[in-house]
Amino acid sequence: MLQHKHQDLFNEPACAKNQAKDEKTRKKGCGGKPLTPGNAAGGCAFDGAKIVLQPITDAAHLVHGPIACEGNSWDSRHALSSGPMLYRTGFTTDVGEMDVIYGGEKRLFKAIKEIIARYDPPAVFVYQTCVTAMIGDDIETVCKVAAERFGKPVIPVNAPGFVGKKNFGTKLAGEALLNHVIGTEEPEITTPADINLIGEYNVSGDLWMVTPLLKKLGIRLLTSITGDARYHDVTKAHRARVNMMVCSQALINVARKMEERWGIPYFEGSFYGVKDTSLSLRTIAKMLVERGAEPDLIARTEALIAEEEARVARELAPILPELKGKRVLLYTGGVKSWSMISALHYAGMVVIGSSTRKATKEDKARAAELMGEEGETMDNLPQRDMYRMLKNREADIMLSGGRTQFVALKAKTPWLDSNQERHNAYCGYDGTISLLKEIHKELTNPVFDLVRTPAPWEV
């Protein structure tokens, strides 16, 4: 039954990667390779759903399953909040052997009751996991009964890990928002300059690098889906005039269905790098004017872009000569496979390679176009090859996630965290300044000259 319910998501018409598959392959869902036993943690559908929804900061997020499921997914990303912190509390039903035998629905209902009584959140998100899905717990009925009994939205998120990979879980989370959250309340006021950001999770404060720019232009961020979001704001997202899809194809089903249901046009943009930030602001302004915003918004946007680009140039002027020509190995994925290249090119750096894991066909094409003949895209780079490249000094620095940092350290090569575990925001103009200053700091760190100097017994 769960499989039938998810079949329509396997045929996403707005996803070019999905449409490029033949019908038989498409039925297997997003992510062609099956999950590797033991490697599901951190990459399963449940994990993807949690990544999307947990940044709704004032809601309670209850995981219905063994405690390990919550432990594996909690606090693995730095999605920050400007206010409520309830989203950082880990709630789980902690099902055990007796629940597996007799069912865990009563336990789930009691957990929802306790959370509402103790914390009074605006809503409770309930996540199905592999174990409770396999024993047949009907979380949708439990959530419906609990919502009626306690007078609170209780939203089922039916994304157990075994139904697919992380990317598929993000789409299932989007379906939960479309079916139970977006459009359930009306905003007190609307303006012709209301927008949503979709697929922006405020990792390390990325969103906060962009919101001051929007505020200066008089553009109102109705909600971000879902970085630093409040539940009641997300319910009113259907009254925005334009949607900007930030994270490539992760929530494309949300953008497409919001266009179909409420006539909200969307575009895909990026806030990484000066050039792409300026382009995204221009596109937002143009689309808002087309939908009724004041025509002078375009001129005000151009003025702000000119002012900000001049400021970035002034602040980075002292370090740009030292960055120019440095070679970078970019080992990330998804939208960052191309969006970060723009920021690096601004400093005259050369990207010799970009991994395209979890990237769409369009992402790969953009990365290849941006790098030109100087770099190559790679689906997967074995660690031995990565080590060889760094050891031979083919790259001056590697930007990647924490899992590969030790390869760079072993090769005595500067490394910078560019994934969700990082502690710095890299979006917008200020984010670009921060990114390039961090890279400069790594490249000029004297420790690398010391560790590369042969020891006395090696001379």
Tab-separated table of C-alpha atoms in Angstrom:
chain	number	residue	atom	x	y	z
A	1	MET	CA	0.000	0.000	0.000
A	2	LEU	CA	2.855	2.352	0.858
A	3	GLN	CA	4.525	1.482	-2.419
A	4	HIS	CA	1.400	2.333	-4.428
A	5	LYS	CA	1.038	5.629	-2.603
A	6	HIS	CA	4.566	6.627	-3.542
A	7	GLN	CA	4.425	5.610	-7.204
A	8	ASP	CA	3.314	9.033	-8.417
A	9	LEU	CA	6.407	10.599	-6.838
A	10	PHE	CA	8.542	8.228	-8.918
A	11	ASN	CA	7.221	10.060	-11.995
A	12	GLU	CA	7.986	13.718	-11.254
A	13	PRO	CA	7.246	15.635	-14.487
A	14	ALA	CA	9.305	18.688	-13.480
A	15	CYS	CA	12.416	16.606	-12.740
A	16	ALA	CA	14.517	16.250	-15.889
A	17	LYS	CA	16.638	13.485	-14.335
A	18	ASN	CA	13.545	11.489	-13.520
A	19	GLN	CA	12.067	11.986	-16.982
A	20	ALA	CA	15.295	10.925	-18.666
A	21	LYS	CA	14.878	7.394	-17.264
A	22	ASP	CA	12.954	4.692	-19.074
A	23	GLU	CA	9.635	3.656	-17.548
A	24	LYS	CA	11.025	0.539	-15.872
A	25	THR	CA	13.896	2.416	-14.204
A	26	ARG	CA	11.618	5.261	-13.167
A	27	LYS	CA	9.408	2.862	-11.211
A	28	LYS	CA	12.382	2.029	-9.001
A	29	GLY	CA	12.300	5.572	-7.657
A	30	CYS	CA	14.915	8.256	-7.071
A	31	GLY	CA	18.395	6.869	-6.543
A	32	GLY	CA	19.067	4.005	-8.922
A	33	LYS	CA	21.272	1.906	-6.652
A	34	PRO	CA	19.740	-0.086	-3.796
A	35	LEU	CA	20.705	0.767	-0.249
A	36	THR	CA	23.817	-0.958	1.051
A	37	PRO	CA	23.134	-2.911	4.242
A	38	GLY	CA	24.690	-1.084	7.167
A	39	ASN	CA	25.084	2.140	5.224
A	40	ALA	CA	21.498	3.377	5.406
A	41	ALA	CA	22.056	5.667	8.396
A	42	GLY	CA	22.559	9.185	7.145
A	43	GLY	CA	21.256	8.513	3.679
A	44	CYS	CA	17.825	6.894	3.851
A	45	ALA	CA	14.397	8.352	3.106
A	46	PHE	CA	13.685	8.952	6.808
A	47	ASP	CA	16.881	10.966	7.055
A	48	GLY	CA	15.913	13.043	4.013
A	49	ALA	CA	12.471	13.784	5.454
A	50	LYS	CA	13.995	14.837	8.763
A	51	ILE	CA	16.462	17.152	7.016
A	52	VAL	CA	13.601	18.963	5.292
A	53	LEU	CA	11.155	19.265	8.176
A	54	GLN	CA	13.229	19.570	11.331
A	55	PRO	CA	14.251	23.205	10.575
A	56	ILE	CA	10.627	24.186	11.390
A	57	THR	CA	11.924	25.399	14.691
A	58	ASP	CA	8.836	25.785	16.890
A	59	ALA	CA	7.312	22.393	16.059
A	60	ALA	CA	7.916	19.113	17.902
A	61	HIS	CA	9.466	16.349	15.803
A	62	LEU	CA	8.566	12.887	17.099
A	63	VAL	CA	10.273	9.817	15.646
A	64	HIS	CA	8.139	6.696	15.899
A	65	GLY	CA	10.673	3.902	16.041
A	66	PRO	CA	13.695	2.562	17.885
A	67	ILE	CA	15.731	5.199	19.656
A	68	ALA	CA	18.669	4.624	17.302
A	69	CYS	CA	16.697	6.187	14.422
A	70	GLU	CA	16.406	9.460	16.331
A	71	GLY	CA	19.990	9.222	17.486
A	72	ASN	CA	21.261	8.821	13.938
A	73	SER	CA	19.367	11.801	12.565
A	74	TRP	CA	19.391	14.315	15.396
A	75	ASP	CA	21.749	17.268	15.382
A	76	SER	CA	23.695	16.156	12.327
A	77	ARG	CA	23.180	19.480	10.579
A	78	HIS	CA	23.677	23.050	11.686
A	79	ALA	CA	20.247	24.347	10.671
A	80	LEU	CA	20.042	27.373	12.952
A	81	SER	CA	17.086	29.151	14.573
A	82	SER	CA	16.639	32.831	15.406
A	83	GLY	CA	14.161	32.013	18.151
A	84	PRO	CA	12.396	28.787	19.181
A	85	MET	CA	14.604	25.835	20.066
A	86	LEU	CA	12.037	23.068	20.442
A	87	TYR	CA	13.236	21.529	17.168
A	88	ARG	CA	16.524	20.678	18.898
A	89	THR	CA	14.774	18.437	21.424
A	90	GLY	CA	14.839	14.813	20.312
A	91	PHE	CA	11.478	13.094	20.750
A	92	THR	CA	11.114	9.368	20.119
A	93	THR	CA	8.635	6.654	21.047
A	94	ASP	CA	11.597	4.325	21.626
A	95	VAL	CA	9.722	1.194	20.585
A	96	GLY	CA	10.970	-2.113	21.983
A	97	GLU	CA	10.424	-5.810	21.426
A	98	MET	CA	6.955	-5.856	23.022
A	99	ASP	CA	5.830	-3.002	20.743
A	100	VAL	CA	7.066	-4.922	17.739
A	101	ILE	CA	4.939	-7.902	18.826
A	102	TYR	CA	1.791	-6.058	19.897
A	103	GLY	CA	2.109	-2.836	17.868
A	104	GLY	CA	3.238	0.639	18.846
A	105	GLU	CA	0.181	2.758	18.049
A	106	LYS	CA	-0.910	3.224	21.677
A	107	ARG	CA	2.630	4.174	22.592
A	108	LEU	CA	2.660	6.742	19.790
A	109	PHE	CA	-0.640	8.259	20.895
A	110	LYS	CA	0.616	8.604	24.478
A	111	ALA	CA	3.822	10.243	23.261
A	112	ILE	CA	1.895	12.834	21.238
A	113	LYS	CA	-0.328	13.513	24.257
A	114	GLU	CA	2.679	14.000	26.535
A	115	ILE	CA	4.478	16.328	24.097
A	116	ILE	CA	1.427	18.557	23.687
A	117	ALA	CA	0.805	18.643	27.434
A	118	ARG	CA	4.416	19.519	28.311
A	119	TYR	CA	5.486	21.785	25.438
A	120	ASP	CA	2.296	23.069	23.751
A	121	PRO	CA	3.915	23.278	20.279
A	122	PRO	CA	1.962	24.710	17.324
A	123	ALA	CA	2.225	21.286	15.649
A	124	VAL	CA	3.735	17.826	16.021
A	125	PHE	CA	5.438	16.065	13.107
A	126	VAL	CA	5.402	12.266	13.460
A	127	TYR	CA	8.018	10.326	11.469
A	128	GLN	CA	7.426	6.722	10.444
A	129	THR	CA	10.547	4.518	10.525
A	130	CYS	CA	11.414	1.112	9.079
A	131	VAL	CA	10.471	-0.940	12.133
A	132	THR	CA	7.071	0.639	12.792
A	133	ALA	CA	6.227	0.594	9.084
A	134	MET	CA	7.028	-3.114	8.841
A	135	ILE	CA	4.873	-4.036	11.854
A	136	GLY	CA	2.019	-2.098	10.255
A	137	ASP	CA	1.531	0.836	12.633
A	138	ASP	CA	-0.989	3.201	11.028
A	139	ILE	CA	0.527	6.567	11.932
A	140	GLU	CA	-1.849	8.484	9.681
A	141	THR	CA	-4.889	7.297	11.649
A	142	VAL	CA	-3.150	7.844	14.991
A	143	CYS	CA	-2.192	11.384	13.943
A	144	LYS	CA	-5.729	12.117	12.762
A	145	VAL	CA	-7.279	10.918	16.021
A	146	ALA	CA	-4.706	12.799	18.105
A	147	ALA	CA	-5.267	16.014	16.138
A	148	GLU	CA	-9.010	15.802	16.756
A	149	ARG	CA	-8.583	14.903	20.437
A	150	PHE	CA	-6.005	17.578	21.311
A	151	GLY	CA	-6.985	20.320	18.843
A	152	LYS	CA	-3.479	20.556	17.369
A	153	PRO	CA	-2.089	19.745	13.927
A	154	VAL	CA	-0.389	16.341	14.104
A	155	ILE	CA	1.281	15.647	10.778
A	156	PRO	CA	2.226	12.121	9.663
A	157	VAL	CA	5.469	11.855	7.705
A	158	ASN	CA	5.311	8.476	6.026
A	159	ALA	CA	8.916	8.124	4.930
A	160	PRO	CA	10.403	4.955	6.454
A	161	GLY	CA	14.021	4.467	5.494
A	162	PHE	CA	13.513	1.411	3.314
A	163	VAL	CA	11.365	3.168	0.678
A	164	GLY	CA	14.353	4.901	-0.875
A	165	LYS	CA	17.339	7.147	-0.517
A	166	LYS	CA	17.641	10.550	1.103
A	167	ASN	CA	16.573	12.479	-1.994
A	168	PHE	CA	13.319	10.517	-2.147
A	169	GLY	CA	12.713	11.238	1.526
A	170	THR	CA	12.966	14.975	0.854
A	171	LYS	CA	10.153	14.671	-1.672
A	172	LEU	CA	8.022	12.670	0.780
A	173	ALA	CA	8.537	15.434	3.326
A	174	GLY	CA	7.392	17.884	0.684
A	175	GLU	CA	4.246	15.807	0.180
A	176	ALA	CA	3.556	15.952	3.923
A	177	LEU	CA	3.745	19.760	3.744
A	178	LEU	CA	1.505	19.893	0.689
A	179	ASN	CA	-1.088	17.512	2.133
A	180	HIS	CA	-1.236	18.734	5.724
A	181	VAL	CA	0.400	22.156	6.168
A	182	ILE	CA	0.637	24.588	3.223
A	183	GLY	CA	-2.668	26.329	2.572
A	184	THR	CA	-4.279	25.498	5.919
A	185	GLU	CA	-4.166	29.105	7.218
A	186	GLU	CA	-4.450	32.540	5.640
A	187	PRO	CA	-2.009	35.432	6.241
A	188	GLU	CA	-3.348	38.623	7.830
A	189	ILE	CA	-1.976	40.670	4.954
A	190	THR	CA	-0.412	39.971	1.589
A	191	THR	CA	1.789	42.192	-0.571
A	192	PRO	CA	2.816	42.051	-4.255
A	193	ALA	CA	6.381	41.454	-3.062
A	194	ASP	CA	5.872	38.253	-1.051
A	195	ILE	CA	8.154	35.320	-1.845
A	196	ASN	CA	9.065	31.884	-0.491
A	197	LEU	CA	12.449	30.209	-0.562
A	198	ILE	CA	12.129	26.451	-1.103
A	199	GLY	CA	14.954	24.096	-0.175
A	200	GLU	CA	16.819	26.621	1.997
A	201	TYR	CA	17.572	25.095	5.406
A	202	ASN	CA	19.581	27.907	7.027
A	203	VAL	CA	22.654	25.714	7.447
A	204	SER	CA	25.066	27.642	9.677
A	205	GLY	CA	22.985	30.792	9.093
A	206	ASP	CA	23.040	30.838	5.262
A	207	LEU	CA	19.514	32.283	5.199
A	208	TRP	CA	20.530	35.189	7.415
A	209	MET	CA	23.062	36.266	4.751
A	210	VAL	CA	20.165	36.766	2.326
A	211	THR	CA	17.257	38.139	4.368
A	212	PRO	CA	18.876	41.595	4.932
A	213	LEU	CA	19.165	41.997	1.153
A	214	LEU	CA	15.492	41.164	0.649
A	215	LYS	CA	14.520	43.518	3.458
A	216	LYS	CA	16.447	46.412	1.896
A	217	LEU	CA	14.490	45.889	-1.319
A	218	GLY	CA	11.146	45.720	0.453
A	219	ILE	CA	10.693	42.079	-0.530
A	220	ARG	CA	8.897	40.110	2.168
A	221	LEU	CA	9.998	36.555	2.834
A	222	LEU	CA	6.651	34.956	3.572
A	223	THR	CA	8.430	31.799	4.692
A	224	SER	CA	11.500	29.722	4.051
A	225	ILE	CA	10.808	26.042	3.456
A	226	THR	CA	12.102	25.285	5.867
A	227	GLY	CA	15.176	27.059	7.262
A	228	ASP	CA	14.460	29.004	10.479
A	229	ALA	CA	10.744	28.528	9.717
A	230	ARG	CA	7.772	28.822	12.042
A	231	TYR	CA	4.904	26.395	11.582
A	232	HIS	CA	2.164	28.998	11.121
A	233	ASP	CA	4.254	30.844	8.503
A	234	VAL	CA	4.597	27.673	6.430
A	235	THR	CA	0.815	27.181	6.503
A	236	LYS	CA	0.455	30.546	4.686
A	237	ALA	CA	3.106	29.936	2.018
A	238	HIS	CA	0.439	29.526	-0.671
A	239	ARG	CA	-0.066	33.317	-0.808
A	240	ALA	CA	3.447	34.129	-2.054
A	241	ARG	CA	3.807	35.736	-5.477
A	242	VAL	CA	7.014	33.908	-6.446
A	243	ASN	CA	8.852	30.797	-5.266
A	244	MET	CA	12.613	30.493	-5.519
A	245	MET	CA	13.867	26.907	-5.474
A	246	VAL	CA	17.264	26.990	-3.799
A	247	CYS	CA	18.260	23.347	-3.457
A	248	SER	CA	17.962	22.108	-7.016
A	249	GLN	CA	15.549	19.217	-7.336
A	250	ALA	CA	15.097	18.246	-3.671
A	251	LEU	CA	11.651	19.815	-3.304
A	252	ILE	CA	10.725	20.305	-6.925
A	253	ASN	CA	7.440	18.506	-6.276
A	254	VAL	CA	6.522	21.275	-3.808
A	255	ALA	CA	7.387	24.066	-6.261
A	256	ARG	CA	5.529	22.398	-9.125
A	257	LYS	CA	2.388	21.600	-7.144
A	258	MET	CA	2.277	25.085	-5.615
A	259	GLU	CA	2.318	26.445	-9.162
A	260	GLU	CA	-0.470	24.062	-10.183
A	261	ARG	CA	-2.650	24.659	-7.113
A	262	TRP	CA	-2.100	28.365	-6.433
A	263	GLY	CA	-0.493	29.711	-9.607
A	264	ILE	CA	2.841	30.613	-7.996
A	265	PRO	CA	5.634	30.628	-10.614
A	266	TYR	CA	9.020	29.334	-9.516
A	267	PHE	CA	12.611	29.458	-10.678
A	268	GLU	CA	15.821	27.740	-9.606
A	269	GLY	CA	18.552	30.015	-8.293
A	270	SER	CA	21.594	30.121	-6.066
A	271	PHE	CA	22.964	32.485	-3.441
A	272	TYR	CA	26.509	31.097	-3.617
A	273	GLY	CA	28.929	33.594	-5.112
A	274	VAL	CA	28.605	37.218	-6.165
A	275	LYS	CA	27.465	36.560	-9.713
A	276	ASP	CA	24.735	34.064	-8.805
A	277	THR	CA	23.502	36.126	-5.847
A	278	SER	CA	23.084	39.141	-8.121
A	279	LEU	CA	21.355	37.013	-10.753
A	280	SER	CA	18.920	35.572	-8.198
A	281	LEU	CA	18.016	39.034	-6.884
A	282	ARG	CA	17.455	40.270	-10.448
A	283	THR	CA	15.238	37.302	-11.244
A	284	ILE	CA	13.151	37.727	-8.091
A	285	ALA	CA	12.650	41.434	-8.838
A	286	LYS	CA	11.737	40.797	-12.469
A	287	MET	CA	9.218	38.074	-11.628
A	288	LEU	CA	7.631	40.120	-8.828
A	289	VAL	CA	7.188	43.119	-11.129
A	290	GLU	CA	5.581	40.846	-13.696
A	291	ARG	CA	3.142	39.799	-10.975
A	292	GLY	CA	2.187	43.259	-9.762
A	293	ALA	CA	5.049	44.677	-7.676
A	294	GLU	CA	6.105	48.309	-8.145
A	295	PRO	CA	8.175	48.695	-11.362
A	296	ASP	CA	10.887	50.653	-9.543
A	297	LEU	CA	11.831	47.436	-7.739
A	298	ILE	CA	14.066	46.541	-10.689
A	299	ALA	CA	16.004	49.824	-10.511
A	300	ARG	CA	16.341	49.571	-6.728
A	301	THR	CA	17.620	46.009	-7.107
A	302	GLU	CA	20.266	47.108	-9.618
A	303	ALA	CA	21.361	49.879	-7.262
A	304	LEU	CA	21.691	47.447	-4.353
A	305	ILE	CA	23.612	44.955	-6.494
A	306	ALA	CA	26.065	47.654	-7.596
A	307	GLU	CA	26.556	48.781	-4.018
A	308	GLU	CA	27.077	45.256	-2.674
A	309	GLU	CA	29.396	44.136	-5.480
A	310	ALA	CA	31.566	47.209	-4.884
A	311	ARG	CA	31.673	46.449	-1.162
A	312	VAL	CA	32.692	42.824	-1.766
A	313	ALA	CA	35.469	43.964	-4.122
A	314	ARG	CA	36.806	46.393	-1.508
A	315	GLU	CA	36.782	43.858	1.325
A	316	LEU	CA	38.430	41.109	-0.682
A	317	ALA	CA	40.993	43.277	-2.473
A	318	PRO	CA	43.847	42.483	-0.016
A	319	ILE	CA	43.571	38.692	-0.448
A	320	LEU	CA	42.466	38.245	-4.062
A	321	PRO	CA	46.029	38.374	-5.507
A	322	GLU	CA	47.035	35.477	-3.248
A	323	LEU	CA	43.991	33.419	-4.225
A	324	LYS	CA	44.249	33.960	-7.965
A	325	GLY	CA	45.319	30.832	-9.818
A	326	LYS	CA	45.017	28.488	-6.819
A	327	ARG	CA	43.621	25.101	-7.757
A	328	VAL	CA	40.616	23.664	-5.948
A	329	LEU	CA	39.208	20.158	-5.764
A	330	LEU	CA	35.504	20.447	-4.968
A	331	TYR	CA	34.129	17.232	-3.506
A	332	THR	CA	30.530	17.888	-2.585
A	333	GLY	CA	27.304	17.160	-4.471
A	334	GLY	CA	23.847	18.270	-5.475
A	335	VAL	CA	23.418	21.954	-6.200
A	336	LYS	CA	26.802	22.780	-4.622
A	337	SER	CA	28.533	20.828	-7.418
A	338	TRP	CA	28.150	23.956	-9.558
A	339	SER	CA	26.942	26.796	-7.367
A	340	MET	CA	30.178	27.056	-5.351
A	341	ILE	CA	32.257	27.204	-8.538
A	342	SER	CA	30.891	30.670	-9.190
A	343	ALA	CA	32.152	31.901	-5.821
A	344	LEU	CA	35.614	30.400	-6.442
A	345	HIS	CA	35.865	31.858	-9.938
A	346	TYR	CA	35.211	35.301	-8.495
A	347	ALA	CA	38.621	35.054	-6.815
A	348	GLY	CA	40.276	33.772	-9.983
A	349	MET	CA	40.678	30.273	-8.560
A	350	VAL	CA	40.751	27.210	-10.807
A	351	VAL	CA	38.416	24.317	-10.044
A	352	ILE	CA	40.135	21.160	-11.321
A	353	GLY	CA	37.264	18.850	-10.464
A	354	SER	CA	33.785	18.766	-8.959
A	355	SER	CA	31.963	15.705	-7.757
A	356	THR	CA	28.375	15.416	-8.930
A	357	ARG	CA	26.985	12.962	-6.417
A	358	LYS	CA	23.226	13.478	-5.895
A	359	ALA	CA	23.351	16.027	-8.704
A	360	THR	CA	20.836	16.239	-11.536
A	361	LYS	CA	21.659	16.137	-15.216
A	362	GLU	CA	21.328	19.941	-15.275
A	363	ASP	CA	23.635	20.283	-12.253
A	364	LYS	CA	26.320	18.239	-14.034
A	365	ALA	CA	25.959	20.260	-17.223
A	366	ARG	CA	26.295	23.539	-15.326
A	367	ALA	CA	29.351	22.328	-13.423
A	368	ALA	CA	31.035	21.180	-16.639
A	369	GLU	CA	30.242	24.454	-18.397
A	370	LEU	CA	31.557	26.580	-15.530
A	371	MET	CA	34.819	24.635	-15.178
A	372	GLY	CA	35.459	24.462	-18.926
A	373	GLU	CA	38.474	22.480	-20.060
A	374	GLU	CA	40.316	23.098	-16.790
A	375	GLY	CA	38.161	20.793	-14.689
A	376	GLU	CA	36.155	17.625	-14.881
A	377	THR	CA	32.994	16.359	-13.252
A	378	MET	CA	33.144	13.070	-11.387
A	379	ASP	CA	30.332	10.967	-9.989
A	380	ASN	CA	32.540	9.351	-7.412
A	381	LEU	CA	36.222	9.739	-6.599
A	382	PRO	CA	37.751	6.790	-4.713
A	383	GLN	CA	39.718	7.933	-1.708
A	384	ARG	CA	42.968	6.430	-3.022
A	385	ASP	CA	42.638	8.580	-6.181
A	386	MET	CA	41.719	11.595	-4.086
A	387	TYR	CA	44.823	11.020	-1.935
A	388	ARG	CA	47.020	10.639	-5.011
A	389	MET	CA	45.759	13.924	-6.490
A	390	LEU	CA	46.334	15.830	-3.276
A	391	LYS	CA	49.687	14.174	-2.570
A	392	ASN	CA	50.910	15.119	-6.068
A	393	ARG	CA	49.784	18.713	-5.405
A	394	GLU	CA	47.342	18.686	-8.315
A	395	ALA	CA	45.094	20.778	-6.046
A	396	ASP	CA	46.145	23.455	-3.563
A	397	ILE	CA	43.058	22.952	-1.387
A	398	MET	CA	40.084	20.608	-1.163
A	399	LEU	CA	36.549	21.698	-0.262
A	400	SER	CA	34.433	18.783	0.921
A	401	GLY	CA	32.454	17.287	3.800
A	402	GLY	CA	33.880	15.974	7.049
A	403	ARG	CA	34.031	12.353	5.844
A	404	THR	CA	36.956	13.087	3.513
A	405	GLN	CA	38.836	15.600	5.619
A	406	PHE	CA	41.320	12.991	6.803
A	407	VAL	CA	42.364	12.222	3.232
A	408	ALA	CA	43.424	15.852	2.865
A	409	LEU	CA	45.134	15.874	6.246
A	410	LYS	CA	47.048	12.693	5.398
A	411	ALA	CA	48.140	14.289	2.122
A	412	LYS	CA	49.216	17.429	4.052
A	413	THR	CA	46.849	19.562	1.973
A	414	PRO	CA	44.653	22.457	3.169
A	415	TRP	CA	40.985	21.507	3.524
A	416	LEU	CA	37.773	23.442	4.165
A	417	ASP	CA	34.400	22.050	5.196
A	418	SER	CA	31.794	23.013	2.611
A	419	ASN	CA	28.971	20.714	3.690
A	420	GLN	CA	26.235	20.860	6.305
A	421	GLU	CA	28.579	20.247	9.239
A	422	ARG	CA	30.371	23.572	8.690
A	423	HIS	CA	30.161	26.442	11.152
A	424	ASN	CA	30.316	29.374	8.720
A	425	ALA	CA	27.606	30.746	6.417
A	426	TYR	CA	28.654	31.027	2.776
A	427	CYS	CA	25.532	32.433	1.090
A	428	GLY	CA	25.048	35.912	-0.343
A	429	TYR	CA	27.650	38.667	-0.595
A	430	ASP	CA	28.727	38.404	3.037
A	431	GLY	CA	28.891	34.626	2.722
A	432	THR	CA	31.179	34.920	-0.293
A	433	ILE	CA	33.495	37.193	1.677
A	434	SER	CA	33.492	34.678	4.512
A	435	LEU	CA	34.156	31.707	2.195
A	436	LEU	CA	37.103	33.307	0.419
A	437	LYS	CA	38.621	34.576	3.655
A	438	GLU	CA	38.384	31.067	5.140
A	439	ILE	CA	40.058	29.602	2.044
A	440	HIS	CA	42.805	32.220	2.241
A	441	LYS	CA	43.307	31.407	5.920
A	442	GLU	CA	43.745	27.713	5.109
A	443	LEU	CA	46.080	28.293	2.182
A	444	THR	CA	48.352	30.606	4.159
A	445	ASN	CA	48.394	28.565	7.330
A	446	PRO	CA	52.111	28.073	8.161
A	447	VAL	CA	51.468	24.583	9.488
A	448	PHE	CA	51.485	23.166	5.961
A	449	ASP	CA	55.029	24.387	5.282
A	450	LEU	CA	56.114	22.765	8.544
A	451	VAL	CA	54.476	19.374	7.974
A	452	ARG	CA	55.763	19.217	4.413
A	453	THR	CA	59.346	19.803	5.505
A	454	PRO	CA	61.154	16.447	5.634
A	455	ALA	CA	62.079	15.229	9.105
A	456	PRO	CA	65.840	15.101	9.879
A	457	TRP	CA	65.900	11.321	9.514
A	458	GLU	CA	64.226	11.574	6.099
A	459	VAL	CA	66.854	13.890	4.578
